[in-house]
Amino acid sequence: MKRTAFTSIGAALLAGALALPAQAQQRPQIETKKVDGTDNVYIFRNGGHQSMFIVTKDGVIATDPVAYGRPAGGQQYLDEIKKVTDKPVKFLIYSHHHFDHIAGGKAFKTAGARVIAHKNATARLKVLNDPHTVLPDESIGNKKVISLGGTTLELHYLGLNHSDSTLVMRLPKEKIIFLVDTIPVGSFPGRGFIDIYPLETEDFIKKVIAMDWDRMIPGHPGAPDGRLGTKDDAKAVLTLMQEASAEMKKLGQDGKCWDTAEKEFKLPKYATLQGYEAGLGFVARRYCGLWGRGT
Ligand SMILES: [Zn+2]
């Protein structure tokens, strides 16, 4: 293309495209925010990952270190907690077994925190023996309630979903849940679909919707502006999954998986949703596996 082909519209588009990374750069790599309307619930964010921690008079309950590929990330998380309280971190709870969320727990362990995860996470982590991921001290089944310094935190295992080890963490008094990866907030599902249990996830989301909560802290900042999720977000993701499944069901049962079906698979209703272009292929492949192969 010759330079003279640059129209004012083209220049405006270019300016817009350049503005986006600049905005992203303005956001600090690490950030800690108290959740509005709570006394003691915080979100620690490191890049595109985040986790919840709760400060009580008897100590801190922390979750996911979110330090994959960031060797100093666990200690930086602890340092952020120290800016809020001098109480010790008593617990570190893993949301599920994926390293991008739970790598980096060594600093917490060294500081005396008890590491808790679902038993399926522990079994998986033992096999993989990742050098950056601390093994849990305690492995739980379907439910555990942690009470510390006047705060109650429930840990629920509700079956297969984004992983086979996901815990839904609920603060009953605050009506807040921390749920990672299964219900993206304001964006199209992406790579996380690679090993999802698609049909079971629909049941899982229905169970989550049936729980008593108002706000959901996601493991990746919600769009736009890092917002928290609501039950409407959960319902929207459930609908999206049902529609994606139905779309691929036709293609898969027509014998079009993998290549033809993956080319034909489109969900135009969601085309303007953040992450659609990048995520569509992952969603297509997972449902092709389901309806074209039975897996
Ligand atoms: Zn995950």
Tab-separated table of C-alpha atoms in Angstrom, residues 150-283:
chain	number	residue	atom	x	y	z
A	150	GLY	CA	-14.576	-13.370	62.907
A	151	THR	CA	-14.511	-14.193	59.188
A	152	THR	CA	-16.092	-17.309	57.745
A	153	LEU	CA	-14.928	-18.606	54.382
A	154	GLU	CA	-16.585	-21.627	52.815
A	155	LEU	CA	-14.749	-23.822	50.301
A	156	HIS	CA	-17.087	-25.761	48.008
A	157	TYR	CA	-16.305	-28.441	45.464
A	158	LEU	CA	-19.246	-28.608	43.031
A	159	GLY	CA	-17.974	-31.131	40.501
A	160	LEU	CA	-16.208	-30.960	37.149
A	161	ASN	CA	-16.032	-27.631	35.327
A	162	HIS	CA	-13.049	-25.643	33.999
A	163	SER	CA	-10.947	-28.173	35.925
A	164	ASP	CA	-11.557	-31.202	38.123
A	165	SER	CA	-10.161	-29.393	41.158
A	166	THR	CA	-11.927	-26.025	41.288
A	167	LEU	CA	-13.037	-24.696	44.662
A	168	VAL	CA	-15.764	-22.073	44.850
A	169	MET	CA	-14.819	-19.863	47.808
A	170	ARG	CA	-17.741	-18.064	49.429
A	171	LEU	CA	-17.849	-15.363	52.054
A	172	PRO	CA	-21.407	-15.755	53.385
A	173	LYS	CA	-21.513	-12.481	55.328
A	174	GLU	CA	-20.207	-10.413	52.402
A	175	LYS	CA	-22.092	-12.488	49.784
A	176	ILE	CA	-18.949	-12.633	47.676
A	177	ILE	CA	-17.504	-15.630	45.855
A	178	PHE	CA	-14.023	-16.098	44.431
A	179	LEU	CA	-14.217	-18.373	41.405
A	180	VAL	CA	-11.396	-18.700	38.910
A	181	ASP	CA	-11.556	-19.261	35.147
A	182	THR	CA	-14.891	-21.071	34.813
A	183	ILE	CA	-16.989	-17.916	34.397
A	184	PRO	CA	-15.102	-15.191	32.494
A	185	VAL	CA	-16.488	-11.724	33.282
A	186	GLY	CA	-17.262	-9.617	30.227
A	187	SER	CA	-15.082	-11.552	27.819
A	188	PHE	CA	-15.292	-14.520	25.471
A	189	PRO	CA	-13.791	-17.784	26.772
A	190	GLY	CA	-10.286	-18.441	25.501
A	191	ARG	CA	-7.428	-20.867	26.018
A	192	GLY	CA	-8.964	-22.015	29.273
A	193	PHE	CA	-11.353	-24.049	27.141
A	194	ILE	CA	-8.561	-26.428	26.169
A	195	ASP	CA	-9.349	-28.973	28.885
A	196	ILE	CA	-12.765	-27.870	30.124
A	197	TYR	CA	-15.509	-30.406	30.865
A	198	PRO	CA	-18.166	-28.754	28.678
A	199	LEU	CA	-21.422	-30.450	29.673
A	200	GLU	CA	-20.476	-30.750	33.338
A	201	THR	CA	-19.603	-27.045	33.358
A	202	GLU	CA	-23.191	-26.164	32.467
A	203	ASP	CA	-24.387	-28.076	35.548
A	204	PHE	CA	-21.637	-26.492	37.618
A	205	ILE	CA	-22.642	-22.963	36.608
A	206	LYS	CA	-26.262	-23.727	37.487
A	207	LYS	CA	-25.099	-24.810	40.960
A	208	VAL	CA	-23.062	-21.627	41.332
A	209	ILE	CA	-26.059	-19.504	40.329
A	210	ALA	CA	-28.157	-21.310	42.951
A	211	MET	CA	-25.730	-20.296	45.718
A	212	ASP	CA	-26.334	-17.180	47.812
A	213	TRP	CA	-23.997	-14.408	46.567
A	214	ASP	CA	-24.105	-10.996	44.925
A	215	ARG	CA	-20.596	-10.445	43.593
A	216	MET	CA	-17.945	-12.693	42.093
A	217	ILE	CA	-14.226	-11.988	42.109
A	218	PRO	CA	-12.826	-13.615	38.965
A	219	GLY	CA	-9.258	-14.914	38.562
A	220	HIS	CA	-8.717	-12.521	35.639
A	221	PRO	CA	-9.895	-8.908	35.905
A	222	GLY	CA	-13.425	-8.497	34.565
A	223	ALA	CA	-14.141	-6.364	31.507
A	224	PRO	CA	-14.430	-3.472	31.434
A	225	ASP	CA	-12.194	-1.882	34.077
A	226	GLY	CA	-11.586	-4.923	36.254
A	227	ARG	CA	-15.192	-5.100	37.378
A	228	LEU	CA	-16.539	-7.929	39.515
A	229	GLY	CA	-19.035	-10.453	38.172
A	230	THR	CA	-22.716	-10.886	38.957
A	231	LYS	CA	-25.219	-13.680	38.540
A	232	ASP	CA	-26.131	-12.093	35.204
A	233	ASP	CA	-22.555	-12.752	34.062
A	234	ALA	CA	-22.857	-16.369	35.162
A	235	LYS	CA	-26.148	-16.725	33.298
A	236	ALA	CA	-24.621	-15.127	30.199
A	237	VAL	CA	-21.715	-17.578	30.182
A	238	LEU	CA	-24.116	-20.488	30.669
A	239	THR	CA	-26.160	-19.293	27.667
A	240	LEU	CA	-23.018	-18.793	25.590
A	241	MET	CA	-21.861	-22.328	26.345
A	242	GLN	CA	-25.266	-23.811	25.562
A	243	GLU	CA	-25.363	-21.964	22.238
A	244	ALA	CA	-21.773	-22.887	21.337
A	245	SER	CA	-22.483	-26.510	22.188
A	246	ALA	CA	-25.663	-26.599	20.081
A	247	GLU	CA	-23.860	-24.997	17.146
A	248	MET	CA	-21.040	-27.525	17.167
A	249	LYS	CA	-23.404	-30.418	17.876
A	250	LYS	CA	-24.891	-30.021	14.374
A	251	LEU	CA	-21.475	-29.818	12.725
A	252	GLY	CA	-20.000	-32.640	14.765
A	253	GLN	CA	-22.876	-35.006	14.200
A	254	ASP	CA	-22.748	-34.179	10.473
A	255	GLY	CA	-19.245	-35.651	10.442
A	256	LYS	CA	-17.479	-32.324	9.936
A	257	CYS	CA	-14.964	-32.438	12.832
A	258	TRP	CA	-12.216	-31.433	12.977
A	259	ASP	CA	-11.169	-29.172	10.092
A	260	THR	CA	-14.427	-28.342	8.316
A	261	ALA	CA	-16.397	-27.838	11.503
A	262	GLU	CA	-13.744	-25.615	13.035
A	263	LYS	CA	-13.805	-23.417	9.914
A	264	GLU	CA	-17.599	-23.219	9.813
A	265	PHE	CA	-18.095	-22.677	13.561
A	266	LYS	CA	-19.088	-19.059	14.277
A	267	LEU	CA	-21.018	-17.359	17.054
A	268	PRO	CA	-21.832	-13.978	15.482
A	269	LYS	CA	-23.958	-12.909	18.444
A	270	TYR	CA	-20.731	-12.691	20.472
A	271	ALA	CA	-18.490	-11.215	17.786
A	272	THR	CA	-18.109	-7.887	19.606
A	273	LEU	CA	-17.256	-9.489	22.948
A	274	GLN	CA	-13.672	-8.978	24.089
A	275	GLY	CA	-11.539	-11.982	23.158
A	276	TYR	CA	-13.912	-13.406	20.526
A	277	GLU	CA	-11.403	-13.632	17.689
A	278	ALA	CA	-8.692	-15.143	19.842
A	279	GLY	CA	-10.961	-17.519	21.744
A	280	LEU	CA	-13.305	-18.845	19.059
A	281	GLY	CA	-10.869	-21.509	17.867
A	282	PHE	CA	-10.380	-22.912	21.368
A	283	VAL	CA	-14.117	-23.104	21.953
